[in-house]
Amino acid sequence: MINISDFLSFGGQTLLILLLTSFTCALIGSFLVLRKLSMVSDALAHSVLLGIVLAFFATKDITSPLLILGAAIFGVVTVYTIEMLSSTGLVKNDDAVGIVFPLFFSLAVILITKFARNVHLDTDIVLMGEVIMAPLTTISYFGITMPKAMFYVLIAFIVNILFIIIFFKELKLTTFDEEFATIAGFSSAGLFYALMTLSSFTAVVSFDAVGAILVVSFLIAPGGSAYMITKDLKQMLLVSLAYAAVNTVIGYFIALKFNVSISGMVATVAGITFFLTFLFNREGLLTSLIIRHQNKKNFRLELMIMHLGNHEGEANEIEELGIYSIKNHLMWTQEDVEKRANVLIKDGLAILDNEKGIYRLSEKGFLKYEKIKTAYGM
């Protein structure tokens, strides 16, 4: 019999469970991000608790695999209820999510506190998770003993990969052009509910170990970060896996260093990497500000080059290009003139004619002047 603990330390098993969970969620979560269903992941991660509770009441066994089945089915019920409400046109999709998942989650909490006080269905554990404890509960199949959480997450990971590989073309088509997919004969509704079923199953097998909050983070943060970097679906899936790995490893070791919640720290790191990507990606907030500033700077330099090229050699060039008079024609301050002139001189585009007391273009500057005129259609 092979025992995973013989090959991995306790901490190694915890990290592997986290990595498998993050990869499993990132794959399916990327499609939720693309389909603008991010809030649905929050609904799934919370409302499936009611499915677990109802399945427990039916089986009276907290370890029964039927709890996972019941939770997955109830996840689909959650999605169907949200879609039914939003399809009426009377309730927006976000509003429907905000109505349905608090209702189902609250019912689960009430049932637990009323009828299952002595059962290991702690709502705090469900929310935050205790992944460090996951290796303690093991399961044996085919002569292999491994943590129960790892076994179920591994199954979900394999199922998600197979689903994406087999239906990649259909998923891509229905995600980016649903109308064309319908015309082409693809069942958008069928794929949607298949995707939601897998999302529900993924949420169920994940949140028992890592908690609902980290499940939502795993589902959305890597895909959301990846989408800001690339719009190619294959690349997005790979980048989301990279983000999932980085968030998990960094969060895990920081949590150990400072003796804090592993799930909480991994979710925190995921949020930080998302905001860093938001700020510094090619179209990010800070990047946009930097590019805008650079464009403004380049525009002023090009404006000065155009002014020098247009008036050099004319009868009034001393007035137009004079060291102290050019500011009146460019409508700049003397400081602005000297600042831009020094840049142009440093780049070899302009020279200072001390004899006439004017700025003029160098040979390189004239070539730049001609390019600018061509670019602006002059």
CSV table of C-alpha atoms in Angstrom, one decimal, residues 12-164:
chain,number,residue,atom,x,y,z
A,12,GLY,CA,4.1,19.4,2.0
A,13,GLN,CA,0.7,17.7,1.9
A,14,THR,CA,-1.0,21.0,3.0
A,15,LEU,CA,0.8,22.9,0.2
A,16,LEU,CA,0.0,20.3,-2.4
A,17,ILE,CA,-3.7,20.4,-1.4
A,18,LEU,CA,-3.6,24.2,-1.7
A,19,LEU,CA,-1.9,24.1,-5.1
A,20,LEU,CA,-4.3,21.5,-6.5
A,21,THR,CA,-7.3,23.4,-5.2
A,22,SER,CA,-6.0,26.7,-6.7
A,23,PHE,CA,-5.3,25.1,-10.1
A,24,THR,CA,-8.7,23.4,-10.2
A,25,CYS,CA,-10.5,26.6,-9.3
A,26,ALA,CA,-8.4,28.8,-11.6
A,27,LEU,CA,-9.2,26.7,-14.7
A,28,ILE,CA,-13.0,26.8,-14.3
A,29,GLY,CA,-12.9,30.3,-12.8
A,30,SER,CA,-11.4,31.8,-15.9
A,31,PHE,CA,-14.6,31.0,-17.8
A,32,LEU,CA,-16.7,32.5,-15.0
A,33,VAL,CA,-14.7,35.7,-15.4
A,34,LEU,CA,-15.1,35.8,-19.1
A,35,ARG,CA,-18.8,35.1,-18.9
A,36,LYS,CA,-19.2,37.9,-16.3
A,37,LEU,CA,-20.4,35.4,-13.7
A,38,SER,CA,-17.9,36.2,-10.9
A,39,MET,CA,-20.6,36.9,-8.4
A,40,VAL,CA,-22.2,33.5,-9.1
A,41,SER,CA,-19.0,31.9,-7.7
A,42,ASP,CA,-19.7,33.7,-4.4
A,43,ALA,CA,-23.2,32.3,-4.5
A,44,LEU,CA,-22.0,28.8,-5.2
A,45,ALA,CA,-19.4,28.9,-2.5
A,46,HIS,CA,-21.9,29.8,0.1
A,47,SER,CA,-25.2,28.3,-0.9
A,48,VAL,CA,-23.9,24.8,-1.4
A,49,LEU,CA,-23.7,24.6,2.4
A,50,LEU,CA,-27.4,24.1,2.3
A,51,GLY,CA,-27.0,21.1,0.0
A,52,ILE,CA,-24.5,19.6,2.4
A,53,VAL,CA,-26.8,20.1,5.3
A,54,LEU,CA,-29.8,18.6,3.6
A,55,ALA,CA,-27.7,15.6,2.3
A,56,PHE,CA,-26.4,15.1,5.9
A,57,PHE,CA,-30.0,15.0,7.2
A,58,ALA,CA,-30.8,12.3,4.6
A,59,THR,CA,-27.7,10.2,5.2
A,60,LYS,CA,-26.9,10.9,8.9
A,61,ASP,CA,-23.2,10.5,7.9
A,62,ILE,CA,-20.9,13.5,7.7
A,63,THR,CA,-18.3,11.4,5.7
A,64,SER,CA,-20.7,10.2,3.1
A,65,PRO,CA,-19.8,11.0,-0.6
A,66,LEU,CA,-23.5,11.8,-1.1
A,67,LEU,CA,-22.8,15.1,0.7
A,68,ILE,CA,-20.7,16.2,-2.2
A,69,LEU,CA,-23.4,15.1,-4.7
A,70,GLY,CA,-26.1,16.9,-2.8
A,71,ALA,CA,-24.0,20.1,-2.6
A,72,ALA,CA,-23.2,19.9,-6.3
A,73,ILE,CA,-26.9,19.5,-7.2
A,74,PHE,CA,-27.9,22.3,-4.9
A,75,GLY,CA,-25.2,24.5,-6.6
A,76,VAL,CA,-27.0,23.9,-9.9
A,77,VAL,CA,-30.3,24.7,-8.2
A,78,THR,CA,-28.8,28.0,-7.0
A,79,VAL,CA,-27.7,28.9,-10.5
A,80,TYR,CA,-31.0,27.9,-12.0
A,81,THR,CA,-32.9,30.0,-9.4
A,82,ILE,CA,-30.7,33.0,-10.2
A,83,GLU,CA,-31.1,32.6,-13.9
A,84,MET,CA,-34.9,32.2,-13.5
A,85,LEU,CA,-35.2,35.4,-11.5
A,86,SER,CA,-33.0,37.4,-13.8
A,87,SER,CA,-34.7,36.1,-17.0
A,88,THR,CA,-38.0,37.6,-15.9
A,89,GLY,CA,-36.5,41.1,-16.5
A,90,LEU,CA,-37.9,42.2,-13.2
A,91,VAL,CA,-34.6,41.5,-11.3
A,92,LYS,CA,-31.1,42.2,-12.4
A,93,ASN,CA,-28.6,39.3,-12.3
A,94,ASP,CA,-26.5,40.9,-9.5
A,95,ASP,CA,-29.6,41.5,-7.5
A,96,ALA,CA,-30.8,37.9,-8.0
A,97,VAL,CA,-27.4,36.7,-6.7
A,98,GLY,CA,-27.7,39.0,-3.7
A,99,ILE,CA,-31.1,37.6,-2.9
A,100,VAL,CA,-30.6,33.9,-3.5
A,101,PHE,CA,-27.2,33.1,-1.9
A,102,PRO,CA,-27.8,34.9,1.4
A,103,LEU,CA,-31.2,33.1,1.6
A,104,PHE,CA,-29.8,29.7,1.0
A,105,PHE,CA,-26.7,30.2,3.2
A,106,SER,CA,-28.8,31.7,6.0
A,107,LEU,CA,-31.1,28.7,5.9
A,108,ALA,CA,-28.1,26.4,6.2
A,109,VAL,CA,-26.8,28.3,9.2
A,110,ILE,CA,-30.2,28.1,10.9
A,111,LEU,CA,-30.5,24.3,10.2
A,112,ILE,CA,-27.0,23.7,11.6
A,113,THR,CA,-27.5,25.7,14.7
A,114,LYS,CA,-30.9,24.2,15.4
A,115,PHE,CA,-30.5,20.6,14.4
A,116,ALA,CA,-26.8,19.8,14.0
A,117,ARG,CA,-25.0,21.5,16.9
A,118,ASN,CA,-23.0,18.4,17.7
A,119,VAL,CA,-22.0,17.7,14.2
A,120,HIS,CA,-18.7,18.9,12.6
A,121,LEU,CA,-20.5,21.5,10.4
A,122,ASP,CA,-19.0,24.6,11.9
A,123,THR,CA,-19.9,27.7,9.9
A,124,ASP,CA,-16.6,29.5,10.8
A,125,ILE,CA,-14.6,26.6,9.5
A,126,VAL,CA,-16.8,26.6,6.3
A,127,LEU,CA,-16.1,30.3,5.7
A,128,MET,CA,-12.4,30.5,6.5
A,129,GLY,CA,-11.3,26.8,6.2
A,130,GLU,CA,-8.6,25.0,8.1
A,131,VAL,CA,-6.4,23.6,5.3
A,132,ILE,CA,-3.6,22.9,7.7
A,133,MET,CA,-5.9,20.2,9.2
A,134,ALA,CA,-6.8,18.6,5.8
A,135,PRO,CA,-4.0,16.0,5.8
A,136,LEU,CA,-5.3,14.5,9.1
A,137,THR,CA,-8.4,13.0,7.4
A,138,THR,CA,-7.2,10.3,5.0
A,139,ILE,CA,-8.8,8.0,2.5
A,140,SER,CA,-7.6,4.8,0.7
A,141,TYR,CA,-8.4,3.8,-2.8
A,142,PHE,CA,-6.7,1.2,-5.0
A,143,GLY,CA,-4.0,0.7,-2.4
A,144,ILE,CA,-3.1,4.4,-2.2
A,145,THR,CA,-3.7,6.4,1.1
A,146,MET,CA,-3.9,10.1,0.8
A,147,PRO,CA,-5.7,13.1,2.4
A,148,LYS,CA,-9.4,13.0,1.7
A,149,ALA,CA,-9.4,16.6,0.5
A,150,MET,CA,-6.5,15.9,-1.9
A,151,PHE,CA,-8.4,12.9,-3.4
A,152,TYR,CA,-11.6,14.8,-4.1
A,153,VAL,CA,-9.7,17.9,-5.4
A,154,LEU,CA,-7.6,15.7,-7.7
A,155,ILE,CA,-10.7,14.2,-9.2
A,156,ALA,CA,-12.2,17.7,-9.8
A,157,PHE,CA,-8.9,18.8,-11.3
A,158,ILE,CA,-8.8,15.9,-13.8
A,159,VAL,CA,-12.5,16.4,-14.6
A,160,ASN,CA,-12.1,20.1,-15.2
A,161,ILE,CA,-9.1,19.6,-17.5
A,162,LEU,CA,-10.9,16.9,-19.5
A,163,PHE,CA,-14.0,19.1,-19.8
A,164,ILE,CA,-12.0,22.0,-21.1
